[in-house]
Amino acid sequence: VQTCALPIFYTATQSYGLWIGGGGISIRFEDPVLSSGQAWRASVALAEQWWCYDRPNPVVDPNTSQSQVDTLVSMSLSIPLDERTTLQLSAGRFVRSSALPNYAFENNTAMFGVSWRF
């Protein structure tokens, strides 16, 4: 019998506290362009994550404990083309600030797709 087990050695440099807060809103509104009679939907979401590690990692920087803040923003627009087909547009941004510069980064995303209900 195989079981999952916790790591044998506790590593304080990999142990952290994490706090998360966020919210979003979605709004439906009349079709402003296509006169399809189908409601469009716009959504926006924002989340913040605060990470605080227990101890500095001696391999990375023995004098600085890792802490970081992640900010995630996403937006989407759903455009119904008919009763069964919807065009989906979305964009997002992920920004990580960090006490250790090699962990900081910024990332942008953009996507589109078409869904068809059957």
C-alpha atoms as an extended CHARMM CRD file, in Angstrom:
* protein
*
       118  EXT
         1         1  VAL       CA              0.0000000000        0.0000000000        0.0000000000  PROA      1               0.0000000000
         2         2  GLN       CA              1.3990000000        3.3660000000       -1.0270000000  PROA      2               0.0000000000
         3         3  THR       CA              0.5790000000        6.4710000000        1.0120000000  PROA      3               0.0000000000
         4         4  CYS       CA              1.2980000000       10.1680000000        0.7150000000  PROA      4               0.0000000000
         5         5  ALA       CA              3.4660000000       11.5400000000        3.4840000000  PROA      5               0.0000000000
         6         6  LEU       CA              4.6700000000       14.9480000000        4.5640000000  PROA      6               0.0000000000
         7         7  PRO       CA              8.3520000000       15.7490000000        3.9490000000  PROA      7               0.0000000000
         8         8  ILE       CA             10.6370000000       14.1400000000        6.5030000000  PROA      8               0.0000000000
         9         9  PHE       CA             12.4430000000       17.3910000000        7.2910000000  PROA      9               0.0000000000
        10        10  TYR       CA             10.6780000000       20.6660000000        8.0890000000  PROA      10              0.0000000000
        11        11  THR       CA             12.2590000000       23.5200000000        6.1280000000  PROA      11              0.0000000000
        12        12  ALA       CA             11.4460000000       26.9580000000        7.5530000000  PROA      12              0.0000000000
        13        13  THR       CA             12.6910000000       28.6020000000        4.3420000000  PROA      13              0.0000000000
        14        14  GLN       CA              9.8280000000       26.9150000000        2.4720000000  PROA      14              0.0000000000
        15        15  SER       CA              7.1590000000       27.5240000000        5.1270000000  PROA      15              0.0000000000
        16        16  TYR       CA              5.0550000000       30.6580000000        4.7640000000  PROA      16              0.0000000000
        17        17  GLY       CA              1.8970000000       32.4600000000        5.7720000000  PROA      17              0.0000000000
        18        18  LEU       CA             -0.4740000000       33.5700000000        3.0160000000  PROA      18              0.0000000000
        19        19  TRP       CA             -3.2920000000       36.1110000000        3.1560000000  PROA      19              0.0000000000
        20        20  ILE       CA             -5.6250000000       36.6120000000        0.2140000000  PROA      20              0.0000000000
        21        21  GLY       CA             -8.2700000000       39.2310000000       -0.5160000000  PROA      21              0.0000000000
        22        22  GLY       CA            -10.2100000000       39.9490000000       -3.6470000000  PROA      22              0.0000000000
        23        23  GLY       CA            -13.4530000000       40.6440000000       -5.3580000000  PROA      23              0.0000000000
        24        24  GLY       CA            -15.1250000000       41.1160000000       -8.6680000000  PROA      24              0.0000000000
        25        25  ILE       CA            -18.1670000000       42.3800000000      -10.4430000000  PROA      25              0.0000000000
        26        26  SER       CA            -20.0810000000       41.2570000000      -13.5060000000  PROA      26              0.0000000000
        27        27  ILE       CA            -22.4910000000       43.5260000000      -15.3840000000  PROA      27              0.0000000000
        28        28  ARG       CA            -25.0160000000       42.5160000000      -18.0590000000  PROA      28              0.0000000000
        29        29  PHE       CA            -26.1340000000       45.1560000000      -20.5440000000  PROA      29              0.0000000000
        30        30  GLU       CA            -28.0400000000       45.4640000000      -23.8120000000  PROA      30              0.0000000000
        31        31  ASP       CA            -26.2350000000       44.7160000000      -27.0630000000  PROA      31              0.0000000000
        32        32  PRO       CA            -24.7780000000       48.1040000000      -28.1140000000  PROA      32              0.0000000000
        33        33  VAL       CA            -23.6490000000       47.0540000000      -31.6280000000  PROA      33              0.0000000000
        34        34  LEU       CA            -25.2400000000       43.9580000000      -33.1640000000  PROA      34              0.0000000000
        35        35  SER       CA            -28.9130000000       44.4840000000      -32.2100000000  PROA      35              0.0000000000
        36        36  SER       CA            -29.1170000000       40.7610000000      -31.4800000000  PROA      36              0.0000000000
        37        37  GLY       CA            -31.4100000000       41.1320000000      -28.4710000000  PROA      37              0.0000000000
        38        38  GLN       CA            -28.8750000000       39.1160000000      -26.4510000000  PROA      38              0.0000000000
        39        39  ALA       CA            -27.3350000000       40.7280000000      -23.3380000000  PROA      39              0.0000000000
        40        40  TRP       CA            -23.5670000000       41.2240000000      -23.2280000000  PROA      40              0.0000000000
        41        41  ARG       CA            -21.6170000000       40.6520000000      -20.0070000000  PROA      41              0.0000000000
        42        42  ALA       CA            -18.5190000000       42.5100000000      -18.7770000000  PROA      42              0.0000000000
        43        43  SER       CA            -16.5920000000       41.2800000000      -15.7360000000  PROA      43              0.0000000000
        44        44  VAL       CA            -13.6900000000       42.6480000000      -13.7120000000  PROA      44              0.0000000000
        45        45  ALA       CA            -11.8710000000       40.9090000000      -10.8510000000  PROA      45              0.0000000000
        46        46  LEU       CA             -9.0290000000       41.9590000000       -8.5400000000  PROA      46              0.0000000000
        47        47  ALA       CA             -7.1090000000       39.8420000000       -6.0370000000  PROA      47              0.0000000000
        48        48  GLU       CA             -4.1610000000       40.5230000000       -3.7360000000  PROA      48              0.0000000000
        49        49  GLN       CA             -1.9980000000       37.8610000000       -2.1040000000  PROA      49              0.0000000000
        50        50  TRP       CA              0.4840000000       38.5730000000        0.6930000000  PROA      50              0.0000000000
        51        51  TRP       CA              3.1740000000       35.9350000000        1.2690000000  PROA      51              0.0000000000
        52        52  CYS       CA              5.5540000000       35.9410000000        4.2540000000  PROA      52              0.0000000000
        53        53  TYR       CA              8.1520000000       33.1740000000        4.6160000000  PROA      53              0.0000000000
        54        54  ASP       CA              9.3290000000       32.0020000000        8.0580000000  PROA      54              0.0000000000
        55        55  ARG       CA             13.1020000000       32.2350000000        7.5240000000  PROA      55              0.0000000000
        56        56  PRO       CA             15.6180000000       33.4850000000        4.9500000000  PROA      56              0.0000000000
        57        57  ASN       CA             16.8030000000       30.9460000000        2.4080000000  PROA      57              0.0000000000
        58        58  PRO       CA             20.6030000000       30.7090000000        2.8600000000  PROA      58              0.0000000000
        59        59  VAL       CA             21.0590000000       29.6000000000       -0.7480000000  PROA      59              0.0000000000
        60        60  VAL       CA             19.3050000000       32.6960000000       -2.1620000000  PROA      60              0.0000000000
        61        61  ASP       CA             20.0430000000       35.4140000000        0.4480000000  PROA      61              0.0000000000
        62        62  PRO       CA             20.8700000000       34.4480000000        4.0460000000  PROA      62              0.0000000000
        63        63  ASN       CA             20.0020000000       37.9440000000        5.3500000000  PROA      63              0.0000000000
        64        64  THR       CA             16.5750000000       38.5300000000        3.7390000000  PROA      64              0.0000000000
        65        65  SER       CA             13.3810000000       36.6160000000        4.4200000000  PROA      65              0.0000000000
        66        66  GLN       CA             11.2680000000       36.2300000000        1.3160000000  PROA      66              0.0000000000
        67        67  SER       CA              8.0590000000       38.2440000000        1.2810000000  PROA      67              0.0000000000
        68        68  GLN       CA              6.0090000000       39.0660000000       -1.7610000000  PROA      68              0.0000000000
        69        69  VAL       CA              2.7690000000       40.6770000000       -2.8420000000  PROA      69              0.0000000000
        70        70  ASP       CA              0.8610000000       39.3800000000       -5.8580000000  PROA      70              0.0000000000
        71        71  THR       CA             -1.6800000000       41.5760000000       -7.6280000000  PROA      71              0.0000000000
        72        72  LEU       CA             -3.9650000000       39.8670000000      -10.1340000000  PROA      72              0.0000000000
        73        73  VAL       CA             -6.4130000000       41.7800000000      -12.3360000000  PROA      73              0.0000000000
        74        74  SER       CA             -8.6710000000       40.2090000000      -14.9530000000  PROA      74              0.0000000000
        75        75  MET       CA            -11.3010000000       41.5460000000      -17.3250000000  PROA      75              0.0000000000
        76        76  SER       CA            -13.6220000000       39.7190000000      -19.6840000000  PROA      76              0.0000000000
        77        77  LEU       CA            -16.3270000000       40.5130000000      -22.1940000000  PROA      77              0.0000000000
        78        78  SER       CA            -18.8940000000       37.9610000000      -23.3850000000  PROA      78              0.0000000000
        79        79  ILE       CA            -20.6270000000       38.8100000000      -26.6630000000  PROA      79              0.0000000000
        80        80  PRO       CA            -23.4790000000       36.5150000000      -27.7300000000  PROA      80              0.0000000000
        81        81  LEU       CA            -23.5740000000       36.2240000000      -31.5100000000  PROA      81              0.0000000000
        82        82  ASP       CA            -26.8300000000       34.2400000000      -31.5080000000  PROA      82              0.0000000000
        83        83  GLU       CA            -28.7750000000       32.0530000000      -29.0750000000  PROA      83              0.0000000000
        84        84  ARG       CA            -26.0750000000       29.3510000000      -29.0210000000  PROA      84              0.0000000000
        85        85  THR       CA            -22.7970000000       31.0380000000      -29.9840000000  PROA      85              0.0000000000
        86        86  THR       CA            -20.7650000000       33.4050000000      -27.7760000000  PROA      86              0.0000000000
        87        87  LEU       CA            -17.5200000000       35.2620000000      -28.3890000000  PROA      87              0.0000000000
        88        88  GLN       CA            -15.3860000000       35.5800000000      -25.2370000000  PROA      88              0.0000000000
        89        89  LEU       CA            -12.6080000000       38.1750000000      -24.8860000000  PROA      89              0.0000000000
        90        90  SER       CA            -10.4120000000       38.3430000000      -21.7760000000  PROA      90              0.0000000000
        91        91  ALA       CA             -7.2760000000       40.0520000000      -20.5320000000  PROA      91              0.0000000000
        92        92  GLY       CA             -5.3080000000       39.8840000000      -17.3270000000  PROA      92              0.0000000000
        93        93  ARG       CA             -2.2830000000       41.1860000000      -15.5020000000  PROA      93              0.0000000000
        94        94  PHE       CA             -0.2140000000       39.4760000000      -12.7920000000  PROA      94              0.0000000000
        95        95  VAL       CA              2.3400000000       41.5900000000      -10.9000000000  PROA      95              0.0000000000
        96        96  ARG       CA              4.5650000000       40.1480000000       -8.1850000000  PROA      96              0.0000000000
        97        97  SER       CA              6.6690000000       42.4760000000       -6.0490000000  PROA      97              0.0000000000
        98        98  SER       CA              9.1890000000       40.7860000000       -3.8050000000  PROA      98              0.0000000000
        99        99  ALA       CA             11.7880000000       41.4510000000       -1.1140000000  PROA      99              0.0000000000
       100       100  LEU       CA             14.1300000000       39.3830000000       -3.3020000000  PROA      100             0.0000000000
       101       101  PRO       CA             14.3600000000       40.9030000000       -6.7930000000  PROA      101             0.0000000000
       102       102  ASN       CA             14.8560000000       37.5770000000       -8.6020000000  PROA      102             0.0000000000
       103       103  TYR       CA             11.2970000000       36.5620000000       -7.5960000000  PROA      103             0.0000000000
       104       104  ALA       CA              9.6060000000       39.7370000000       -8.9010000000  PROA      104             0.0000000000
       105       105  PHE       CA              7.9080000000       39.7110000000      -12.3050000000  PROA      105             0.0000000000
       106       106  GLU       CA              5.0290000000       41.0410000000      -14.4020000000  PROA      106             0.0000000000
       107       107  ASN       CA              2.8910000000       39.0290000000      -16.7960000000  PROA      107             0.0000000000
       108       108  ASN       CA              0.1120000000       40.0560000000      -19.1890000000  PROA      108             0.0000000000
       109       109  THR       CA             -2.3760000000       37.7350000000      -20.8590000000  PROA      109             0.0000000000
       110       110  ALA       CA             -4.9570000000       38.1160000000      -23.6030000000  PROA      110             0.0000000000
       111       111  MET       CA             -7.2870000000       35.4270000000      -24.8800000000  PROA      111             0.0000000000
       112       112  PHE       CA            -10.2950000000       35.0170000000      -27.1090000000  PROA      112             0.0000000000
       113       113  GLY       CA            -12.5350000000       32.1250000000      -27.8950000000  PROA      113             0.0000000000
       114       114  VAL       CA            -15.8670000000       31.0780000000      -29.2710000000  PROA      114             0.0000000000
       115       115  SER       CA            -18.2610000000       28.7890000000      -27.4450000000  PROA      115             0.0000000000
       116       116  TRP       CA            -21.1820000000       26.9490000000      -28.9460000000  PROA      116             0.0000000000
       117       117  ARG       CA            -23.9530000000       25.3800000000      -26.8420000000  PROA      117             0.0000000000
       118       118  PHE       CA            -25.7000000000       22.2840000000      -28.1070000000  PROA      118             0.0000000000
